[in-house]
Amino acid sequence: MSERAAPFFCPYCGDEDLRPNEQGHGAWECAACSRAFQLKFLGLLAPVTSSNTSGGEEI
């Protein structure tokens, strides 16, 4: 995946007027609330199996 994933809205105020920030990769700024934030991909989660989702015995 080489394309930059862009957020659709500000996580603080919900406005959609976002621009890339010069702080680096994944940094964005919101023109509405004047906040800057950074998004970071942490990785993929392991698939959940039925054996570790149930707390008791199966019926």
Coordinates of N, CA, C and O in Angstrom, one line a residue:
M1 N 0.9 -1.2 0.0 CA 0.0 0.0 0.0 C 0.9 1.2 0.0 O 1.6 1.5 1.0
S2 N 0.9 2.0 -1.1 CA 1.8 3.1 -1.2 C 1.0 4.4 -1.1 O 1.7 5.5 -0.9
E3 N -0.3 4.4 -1.2 CA -1.0 5.7 -1.1 C -1.2 6.1 0.3 O -1.4 5.3 1.2
R4 N -1.3 7.4 0.5 CA -1.5 7.9 1.9 C -3.0 7.8 2.2 O -3.9 8.2 1.4
A5 N -3.3 7.3 3.3 CA -4.7 7.2 3.8 C -5.1 8.5 4.5 O -4.4 8.9 5.4
A6 N -6.1 9.2 4.0 CA -6.5 10.4 4.5 C -7.7 10.3 5.4 O -8.6 9.6 5.1
P7 N -7.7 11.0 6.6 CA -8.9 11.0 7.5 C -10.0 11.7 6.8 O -9.8 12.7 6.0
F8 N -11.2 11.3 7.1 CA -12.4 12.0 6.5 C -12.9 13.2 7.4 O -13.5 14.1 6.9
F9 N -12.6 13.2 8.7 CA -13.0 14.2 9.6 C -12.0 14.4 10.8 O -11.3 13.4 11.1
C10 N -12.1 15.5 11.4 CA -11.2 15.8 12.6 C -11.7 15.0 13.7 O -12.9 15.0 14.0
P11 N -10.8 14.3 14.5 CA -11.3 13.5 15.6 C -11.7 14.3 16.8 O -12.3 13.8 17.7
Y12 N -11.4 15.6 16.8 CA -11.7 16.5 17.9 C -13.1 17.3 17.7 O -13.9 17.3 18.6
C13 N -13.2 17.8 16.5 CA -14.4 18.7 16.3 C -15.4 18.1 15.2 O -16.5 18.5 15.1
G14 N -14.9 17.1 14.4 CA -15.7 16.5 13.4 C -15.8 17.2 12.1 O -16.4 16.8 11.1
D15 N -15.1 18.3 12.0 CA -15.1 19.1 10.7 C -14.3 18.3 9.6 O -13.4 17.5 9.9
E16 N -14.6 18.6 8.4 CA -14.0 17.9 7.3 C -12.9 18.8 6.5 O -12.3 18.3 5.6
D17 N -12.6 19.9 7.0 CA -11.6 20.8 6.4 C -10.2 20.5 7.0 O -9.6 21.2 7.8
L18 N -9.6 19.4 6.4 CA -8.3 18.9 6.9 C -7.3 19.1 5.8 O -7.5 19.0 4.7
R19 N -6.0 19.4 6.3 CA -4.9 19.5 5.4 C -3.7 18.8 6.0 O -3.6 18.8 7.2
P20 N -2.8 18.3 5.1 CA -1.6 17.7 5.6 C -0.8 18.7 6.4 O -0.7 19.8 6.0
N21 N -0.2 18.2 7.5 CA 0.7 19.1 8.3 C 2.1 18.8 7.9 O 2.5 17.7 7.6
E22 N 3.0 19.8 8.1 CA 4.4 19.7 7.7 C 5.2 18.9 8.8 O 6.4 18.8 8.6
Q23 N 4.6 18.5 9.8 CA 5.3 17.7 10.9 C 5.8 16.4 10.4 O 6.7 15.8 11.1
G24 N 5.2 15.8 9.4 CA 5.7 14.5 8.9 C 4.6 13.6 8.4 O 3.4 14.1 8.3
H25 N 5.0 12.4 8.2 CA 4.0 11.4 7.6 C 2.9 11.2 8.6 O 3.1 10.9 9.8
G26 N 1.7 11.3 8.1 CA 0.5 11.0 8.9 C 0.0 12.2 9.8 O -0.9 12.0 10.6
A27 N 0.6 13.3 9.6 CA 0.3 14.5 10.4 C -0.8 15.3 9.6 O -0.6 15.6 8.4
W28 N -1.8 15.8 10.3 CA -2.9 16.5 9.7 C -3.2 17.7 10.6 O -3.0 17.7 11.8
E29 N -3.8 18.7 10.0 CA -4.3 19.9 10.7 C -5.7 20.2 10.3 O -6.1 20.0 9.2
C30 N -6.5 20.7 11.3 CA -7.9 21.0 11.1 C -8.0 22.5 11.1 O -7.6 23.2 12.0
A31 N -8.6 23.1 10.0 CA -8.7 24.5 9.9 C -9.9 25.0 10.8 O -9.8 26.2 11.2
A32 N -10.8 24.2 11.2 CA -11.9 24.6 12.0 C -11.6 24.8 13.4 O -11.9 25.8 14.0
C33 N -10.8 23.9 14.0 CA -10.5 24.0 15.4 C -9.0 24.3 15.7 O -8.6 24.3 16.9
S34 N -8.2 24.4 14.7 CA -6.8 24.8 14.8 C -6.0 23.7 15.6 O -5.1 24.1 16.3
R35 N -6.4 22.5 15.4 CA -5.6 21.4 16.1 C -4.9 20.6 15.1 O -5.3 20.5 13.9
A36 N -3.7 20.1 15.5 CA -2.9 19.2 14.6 C -2.9 17.9 15.3 O -2.8 17.8 16.5
F37 N -2.9 16.8 14.5 CA -2.9 15.5 15.0 C -2.2 14.6 14.1 O -1.9 14.9 12.9
Q38 N -1.8 13.4 14.6 CA -1.1 12.5 13.7 C -1.7 11.1 13.8 O -2.1 10.6 14.9
L39 N -1.8 10.4 12.6 CA -2.4 9.1 12.5 C -1.3 8.1 12.3 O -0.3 8.4 11.6
K40 N -1.4 7.0 13.0 CA -0.3 6.0 12.9 C -1.0 4.6 12.7 O -1.8 4.2 13.5
F41 N -0.6 3.8 11.7 CA -1.0 2.5 11.6 C -0.2 1.6 12.5 O 1.0 1.5 12.4
L42 N -0.9 0.8 13.4 CA -0.2 0.0 14.3 C 0.1 -1.4 13.8 O 1.0 -2.1 14.3
G43 N -0.8 -1.9 13.0 CA -0.7 -3.3 12.5 C -2.0 -4.0 12.4 O -3.0 -3.4 12.8
L44 N -2.0 -5.2 11.9 CA -3.2 -6.0 11.8 C -3.4 -6.8 13.1 O -2.4 -7.3 13.7
L45 N -4.6 -7.0 13.5 CA -5.0 -7.8 14.7 C -5.0 -9.2 14.3 O -5.4 -9.6 13.1
A46 N -4.7 -10.1 15.2 CA -4.8 -11.5 15.0 C -6.3 -11.9 14.8 O -7.2 -11.3 15.5
P47 N -6.6 -12.8 14.0 CA -8.0 -13.2 13.8 C -8.6 -13.8 15.1 O -7.8 -14.6 15.8
V48 N -9.8 -13.5 15.4 CA -10.4 -14.0 16.6 C -11.0 -15.4 16.3 O -11.8 -15.5 15.4
T49 N -10.7 -16.3 17.2 CA -11.3 -17.7 17.0 C -12.4 -17.8 18.1 O -12.5 -17.1 19.1
S50 N -13.3 -18.8 17.8 CA -14.4 -19.0 18.8 C -14.0 -19.5 20.1 O -14.6 -19.3 21.1
S51 N -12.8 -20.1 20.2 CA -12.3 -20.7 21.5 C -11.9 -19.6 22.5 O -12.0 -19.8 23.7
N52 N -11.4 -18.4 22.0 CA -11.0 -17.4 22.9 C -12.0 -16.3 23.0 O -11.7 -15.3 23.6
T53 N -13.2 -16.4 22.4 CA -14.2 -15.4 22.6 C -15.2 -15.8 23.6 O -15.9 -14.9 24.2
S54 N -15.4 -17.0 23.8 CA -16.5 -17.5 24.7 C -15.9 -17.6 26.1 O -14.8 -18.1 26.3
G55 N -16.6 -17.1 27.1 CA -16.1 -17.1 28.5 C -16.4 -18.4 29.2 O -15.8 -18.8 30.1
G56 N -17.4 -19.1 28.7 CA -17.8 -20.4 29.4 C -17.8 -21.5 28.4 O -17.2 -21.5 27.4
E57 N -18.5 -22.6 28.8 CA -18.5 -23.7 27.9 C -19.6 -23.6 26.8 O -20.6 -22.9 27.0
E58 N -19.4 -24.2 25.7 CA -20.3 -24.1 24.6 C -21.5 -25.0 24.9 O -21.5 -26.0 25.5
I59 N -22.7 -24.5 24.3 CA -23.9 -25.3 24.5 C -24.2 -26.0 23.2 O -24.0 -25.6 22.1

